[in-house]
C-alpha positions as a printed Julia matrix, in Angstrom:
347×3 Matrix{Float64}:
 -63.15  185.27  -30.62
 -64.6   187.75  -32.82
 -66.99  188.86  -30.07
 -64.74  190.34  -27.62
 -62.95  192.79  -30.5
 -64.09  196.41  -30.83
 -64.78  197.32  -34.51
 -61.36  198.83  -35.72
 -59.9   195.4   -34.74
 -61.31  193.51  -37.11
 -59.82  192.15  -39.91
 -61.33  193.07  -43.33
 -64.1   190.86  -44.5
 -64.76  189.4   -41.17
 -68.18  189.38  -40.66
 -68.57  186.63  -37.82
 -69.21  189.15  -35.27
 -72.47  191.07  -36.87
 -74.93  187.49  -36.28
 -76.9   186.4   -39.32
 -78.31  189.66  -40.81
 -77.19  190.01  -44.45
 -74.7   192.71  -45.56
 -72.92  194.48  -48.25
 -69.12  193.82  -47.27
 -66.94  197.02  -48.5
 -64.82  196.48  -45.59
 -62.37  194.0   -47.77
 -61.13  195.11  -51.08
 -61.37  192.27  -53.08
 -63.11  192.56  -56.99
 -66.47  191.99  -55.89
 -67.17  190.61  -59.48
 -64.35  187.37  -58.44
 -63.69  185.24  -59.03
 -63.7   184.16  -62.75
 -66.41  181.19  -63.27
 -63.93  179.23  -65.17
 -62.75  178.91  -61.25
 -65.59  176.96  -60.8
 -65.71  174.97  -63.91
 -61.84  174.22  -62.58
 -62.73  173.07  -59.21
 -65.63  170.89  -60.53
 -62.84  168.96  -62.54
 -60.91  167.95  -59.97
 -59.86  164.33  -59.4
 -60.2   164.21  -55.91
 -57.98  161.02  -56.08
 -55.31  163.88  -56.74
 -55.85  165.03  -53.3
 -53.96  161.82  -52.14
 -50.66  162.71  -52.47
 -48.39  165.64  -51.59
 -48.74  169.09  -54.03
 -45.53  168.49  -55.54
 -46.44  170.47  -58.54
 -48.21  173.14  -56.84
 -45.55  175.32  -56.73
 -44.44  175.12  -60.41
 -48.39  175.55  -61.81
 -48.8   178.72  -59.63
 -45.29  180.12  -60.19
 -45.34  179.37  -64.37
 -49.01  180.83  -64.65
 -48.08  184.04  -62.57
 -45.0   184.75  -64.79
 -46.99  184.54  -67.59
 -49.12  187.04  -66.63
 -46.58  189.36  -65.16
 -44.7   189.04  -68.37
 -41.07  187.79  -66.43
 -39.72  184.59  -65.74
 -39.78  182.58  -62.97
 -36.4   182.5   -61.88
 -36.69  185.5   -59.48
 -40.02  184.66  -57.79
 -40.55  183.05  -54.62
 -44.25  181.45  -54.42
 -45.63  181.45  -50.73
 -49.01  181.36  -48.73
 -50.23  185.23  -50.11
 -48.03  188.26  -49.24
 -49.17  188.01  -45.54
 -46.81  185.15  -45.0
 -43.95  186.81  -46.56
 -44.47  189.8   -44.44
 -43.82  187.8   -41.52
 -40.62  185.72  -43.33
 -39.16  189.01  -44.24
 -39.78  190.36  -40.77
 -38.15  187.47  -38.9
 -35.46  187.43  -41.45
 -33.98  191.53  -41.31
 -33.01  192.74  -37.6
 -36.11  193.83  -35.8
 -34.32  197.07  -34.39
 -33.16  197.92  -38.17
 -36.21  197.62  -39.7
 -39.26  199.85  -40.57
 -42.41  199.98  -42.21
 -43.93  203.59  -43.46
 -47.46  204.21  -42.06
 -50.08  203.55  -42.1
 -50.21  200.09  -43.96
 -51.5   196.91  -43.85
 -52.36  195.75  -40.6
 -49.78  192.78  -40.67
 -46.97  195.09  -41.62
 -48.01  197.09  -38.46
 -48.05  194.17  -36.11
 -44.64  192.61  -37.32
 -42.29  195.53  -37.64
 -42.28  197.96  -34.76
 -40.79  201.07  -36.13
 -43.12  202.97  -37.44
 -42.33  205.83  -39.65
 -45.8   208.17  -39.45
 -46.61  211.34  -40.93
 -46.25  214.29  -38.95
 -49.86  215.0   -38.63
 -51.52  218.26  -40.18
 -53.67  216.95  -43.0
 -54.55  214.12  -45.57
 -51.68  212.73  -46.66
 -50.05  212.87  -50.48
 -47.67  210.69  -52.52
 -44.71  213.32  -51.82
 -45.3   213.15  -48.16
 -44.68  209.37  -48.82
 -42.37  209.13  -50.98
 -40.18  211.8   -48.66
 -40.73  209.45  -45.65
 -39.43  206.24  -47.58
 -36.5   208.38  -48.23
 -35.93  209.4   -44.8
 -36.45  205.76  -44.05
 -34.04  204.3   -45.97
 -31.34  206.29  -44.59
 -31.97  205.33  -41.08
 -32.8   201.96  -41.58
 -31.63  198.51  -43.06
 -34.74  197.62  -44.08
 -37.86  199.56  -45.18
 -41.37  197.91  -45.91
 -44.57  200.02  -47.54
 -47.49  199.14  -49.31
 -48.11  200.96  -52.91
 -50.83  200.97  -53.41
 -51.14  201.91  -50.05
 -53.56  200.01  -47.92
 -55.58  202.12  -46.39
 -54.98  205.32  -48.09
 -54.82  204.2   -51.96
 -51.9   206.31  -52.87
 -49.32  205.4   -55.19
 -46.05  206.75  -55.34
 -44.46  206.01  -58.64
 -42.01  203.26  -59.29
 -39.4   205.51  -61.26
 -39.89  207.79  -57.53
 -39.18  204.63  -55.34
 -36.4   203.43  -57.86
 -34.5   206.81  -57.64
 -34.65  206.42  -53.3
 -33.23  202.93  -53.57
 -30.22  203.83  -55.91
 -29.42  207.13  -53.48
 -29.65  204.07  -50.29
 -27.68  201.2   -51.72
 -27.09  199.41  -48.42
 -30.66  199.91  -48.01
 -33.42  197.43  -48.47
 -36.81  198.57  -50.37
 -39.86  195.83  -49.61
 -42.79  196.71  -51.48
 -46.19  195.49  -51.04
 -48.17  195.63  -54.47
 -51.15  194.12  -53.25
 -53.18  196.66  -55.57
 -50.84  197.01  -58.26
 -53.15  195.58  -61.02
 -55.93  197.99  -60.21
 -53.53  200.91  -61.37
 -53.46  202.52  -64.68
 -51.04  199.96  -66.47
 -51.36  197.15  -64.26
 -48.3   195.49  -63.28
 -46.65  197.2   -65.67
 -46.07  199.69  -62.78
 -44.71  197.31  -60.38
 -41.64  197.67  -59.22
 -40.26  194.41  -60.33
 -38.99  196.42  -63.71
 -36.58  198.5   -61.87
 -33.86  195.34  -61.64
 -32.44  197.03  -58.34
 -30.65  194.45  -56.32
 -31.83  196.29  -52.91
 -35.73  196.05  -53.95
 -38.2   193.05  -52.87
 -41.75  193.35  -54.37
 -44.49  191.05  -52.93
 -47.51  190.32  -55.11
 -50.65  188.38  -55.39
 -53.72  187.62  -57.73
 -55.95  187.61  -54.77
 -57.41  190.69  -54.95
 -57.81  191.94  -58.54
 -59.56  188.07  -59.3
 -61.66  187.58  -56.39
 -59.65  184.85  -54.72
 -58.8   185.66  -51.69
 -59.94  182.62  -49.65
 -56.84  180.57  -51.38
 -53.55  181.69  -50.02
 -50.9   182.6   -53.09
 -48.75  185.24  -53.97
 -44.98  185.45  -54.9
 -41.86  187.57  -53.25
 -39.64  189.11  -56.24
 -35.9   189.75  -55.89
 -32.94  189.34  -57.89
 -31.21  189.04  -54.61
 -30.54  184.85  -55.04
 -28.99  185.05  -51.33
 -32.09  186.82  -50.08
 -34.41  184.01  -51.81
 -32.39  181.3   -50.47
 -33.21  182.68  -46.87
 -36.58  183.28  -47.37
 -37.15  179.72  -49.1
 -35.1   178.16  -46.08
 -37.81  179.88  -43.49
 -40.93  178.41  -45.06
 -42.44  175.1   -44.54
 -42.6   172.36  -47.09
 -45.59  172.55  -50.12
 -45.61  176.94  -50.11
 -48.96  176.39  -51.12
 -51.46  173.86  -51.59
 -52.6   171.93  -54.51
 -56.11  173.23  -54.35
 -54.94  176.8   -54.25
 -52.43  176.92  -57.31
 -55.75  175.24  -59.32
 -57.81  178.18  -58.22
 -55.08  180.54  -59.13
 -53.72  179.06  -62.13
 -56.72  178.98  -63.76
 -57.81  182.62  -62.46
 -54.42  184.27  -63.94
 -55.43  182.88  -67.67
 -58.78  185.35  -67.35
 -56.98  188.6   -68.66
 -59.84  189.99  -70.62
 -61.85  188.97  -67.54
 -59.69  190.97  -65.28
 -59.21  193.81  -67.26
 -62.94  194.42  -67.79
 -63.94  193.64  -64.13
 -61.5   196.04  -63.22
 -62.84  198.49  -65.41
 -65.95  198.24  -64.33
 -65.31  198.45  -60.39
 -63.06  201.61  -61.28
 -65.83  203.41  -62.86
 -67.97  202.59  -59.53
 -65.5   203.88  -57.29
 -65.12  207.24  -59.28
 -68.99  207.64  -58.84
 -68.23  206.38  -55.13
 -65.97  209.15  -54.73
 -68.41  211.78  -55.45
 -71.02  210.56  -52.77
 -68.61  210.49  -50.12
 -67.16  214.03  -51.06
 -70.6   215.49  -50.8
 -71.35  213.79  -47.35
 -67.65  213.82  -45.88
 -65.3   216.76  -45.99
 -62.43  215.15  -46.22
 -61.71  212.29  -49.1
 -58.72  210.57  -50.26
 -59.21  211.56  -54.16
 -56.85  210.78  -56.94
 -56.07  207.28  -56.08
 -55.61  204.33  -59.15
 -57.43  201.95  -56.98
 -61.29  200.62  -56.05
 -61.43  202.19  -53.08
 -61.13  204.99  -51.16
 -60.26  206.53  -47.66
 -62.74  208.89  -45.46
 -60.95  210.8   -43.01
 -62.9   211.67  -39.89
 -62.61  211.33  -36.06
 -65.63  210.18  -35.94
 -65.27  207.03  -38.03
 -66.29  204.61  -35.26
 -70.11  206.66  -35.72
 -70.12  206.7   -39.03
 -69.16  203.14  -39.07
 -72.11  202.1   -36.62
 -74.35  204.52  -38.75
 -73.57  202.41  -42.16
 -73.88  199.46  -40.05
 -77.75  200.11  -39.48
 -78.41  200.47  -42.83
 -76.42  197.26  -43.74
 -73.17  197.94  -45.14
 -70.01  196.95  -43.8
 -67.0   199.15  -44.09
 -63.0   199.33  -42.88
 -63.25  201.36  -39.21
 -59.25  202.83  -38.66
 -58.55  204.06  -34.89
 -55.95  206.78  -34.9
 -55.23  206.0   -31.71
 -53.94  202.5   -32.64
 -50.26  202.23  -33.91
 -49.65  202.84  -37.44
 -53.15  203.7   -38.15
 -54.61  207.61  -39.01
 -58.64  207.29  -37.92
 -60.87  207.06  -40.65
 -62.85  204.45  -42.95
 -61.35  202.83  -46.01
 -64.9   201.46  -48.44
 -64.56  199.23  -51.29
 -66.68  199.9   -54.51
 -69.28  197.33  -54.75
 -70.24  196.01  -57.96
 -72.68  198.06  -60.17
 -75.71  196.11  -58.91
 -74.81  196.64  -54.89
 -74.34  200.51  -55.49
 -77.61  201.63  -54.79
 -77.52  199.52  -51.45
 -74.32  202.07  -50.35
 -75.51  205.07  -52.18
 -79.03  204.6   -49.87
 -76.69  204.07  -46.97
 -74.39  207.25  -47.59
 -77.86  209.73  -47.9
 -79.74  208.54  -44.87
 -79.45  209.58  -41.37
């Protein structure tokens, strides 16, 4: 299937159509360091006679070990298969023709809402050209979706900035995809979950700060009851699966492991940074998250260029809808650097 896709079709971290030659995958932004090894110890311990029955308790374990670490309670969280499936709940749920998502953004987001709000063009993009487009947004629309930090760009536009929009647009809707939130200075702590609007939805998940993102989990917050209701009346029975509240459980407990992990990729990306600055002209700088977005019209090149030297990064079409053309690269783990710092200085 994988085959017959051009490059900037490809999903991040799919690798299955590049044949068996190893190579350094940037072009997902997981924590390279994830996940935790206590994962493993956890999945050794498994009963498998546990697998017999139904994940009855799946939900609960996931949902009570998330809250914990967010610091809330559980009574306003939804727990679902990772923020993808939400996307597509949400999207099904709010009128198609009154809804809108601010690009560029994830690539679900993209394919399930078709209003696009874009910038205008003429240059790299900031948080106030955001932030003024999720304003104009929410005055024309019911519903408005973006992802912050955003994903591709890595630009966050402050919660107290997003919370001030939402109380000017009351009948307004705010959905927020924090994918990256816990890579920011202050972690969830800047989520948007503390601004107690009724008109905001925040989706969240643990699967790319710990490494996890072959399990499916994450959590839709609201304290909209009616709005949960819906949304819990749209999913299927089990949210998630037995196996993957285990894995994520048990993840979510490693808070010194996350917060030094993090560190550590952070520091990598800021050295990142300066590499592609001196080979690209134009960078995405400034940004509280492990990656970082290359803006060029030639990205498809450069992409085939890093390819030959075996690293593996995001390729963005500008020509596609919601996208601006470029590459988004993940920081690799101290000990892969040197792999894309000799891939960055070659020919």
């Amino acid at each position: 299937m994988t085959e017959a896709l051009t490059a900037t079709e490809w999903q991040g971290g799919d690798l299955r159509a590049l044949g068996e030659r190893p190579y350094l995958d940037l072009g997902t932004c997981i924590n390279r360091y994830g996940p935790p090894t206590s994962v493993g110890s956890a999945l050794r311990a498994v009963d498998i006679r546990s697998l017999r029955a139904h994940p009855y308790d799946a939900e609960e374990l996931f949902l009570s070990a998330y809250a914990d670490y967010l610091g809330i309670g559980t009574g306003d969280l939804v727990a679902g298969r990772g923020i993808t499936e939400f996307i597509r709940l949400l999207s099904a749920h709010f009128p198609a023709s009154r809804t809108a998502v601010v690009t560029p953004d994830y690539t679900d987001s993209i394919r399930w809402i078709a209003n696009h709000v874009g910038p205008s063009g003429g240059g790299p993009e900031t948080v106030e050209s955001r932030a003024d487009r999720v304003a104009d947004a929410m005055r024309r629309y019911d519903c408005v979706l973006l992802s912050n930090p955003n994903n591709p760009l890595g630009l966050y536009v402050p919660a107290e900035t997003l919370a001030a929009i939402c109380r000017d647009n009351p009948d307004a809707t705010l959905i927020v995809d924090e994918a990256y939130i816990d890579f920011a200075d202050g972690g969830a702590q800047r989520s948007m979950i503390w601004s107690g609007l009724g008109n905001v939805v925040v989706l969240l998940s643990p699967n790319k700060l710990f490494g996890i993102a072959g399990t499916r989990t994450g959590v839709m917050w609201t304290p909209d009851a009616k709005l949960r209701a819906a949304i819990r009346g749209r999913q299927l029975n089990w949210s998630i699966s037995g196996l993957d509240a285990i894995v994520a459980a048990e993840a979510l407990r490693n808070t010194g492991w996350a917060a030094h992990s993090r560190s550590r990729l952070l520091a990598t990306a800021d050295r990142m940074e300066a590499l592609l600055r001196a080979r690209y002209p134009v960078v995405g700088t400034g940004v509280p998250v492990h990656y970082r977005f290359v803006y060029t019209e030639d990205a498809e090149r450069e992409h085939q260029r890093l390819l030959r030297h075996g690293v593996v990064v995001r390729v963005f079409s500008g020509a596609q809808p919601g996208r601006v053309s470029g590459l988004r690269i993940t920081a690799p783990t101290e000990g892969e650097y040197p792999v894309l710092a000799a891939a960055l200085r070659a020919d």
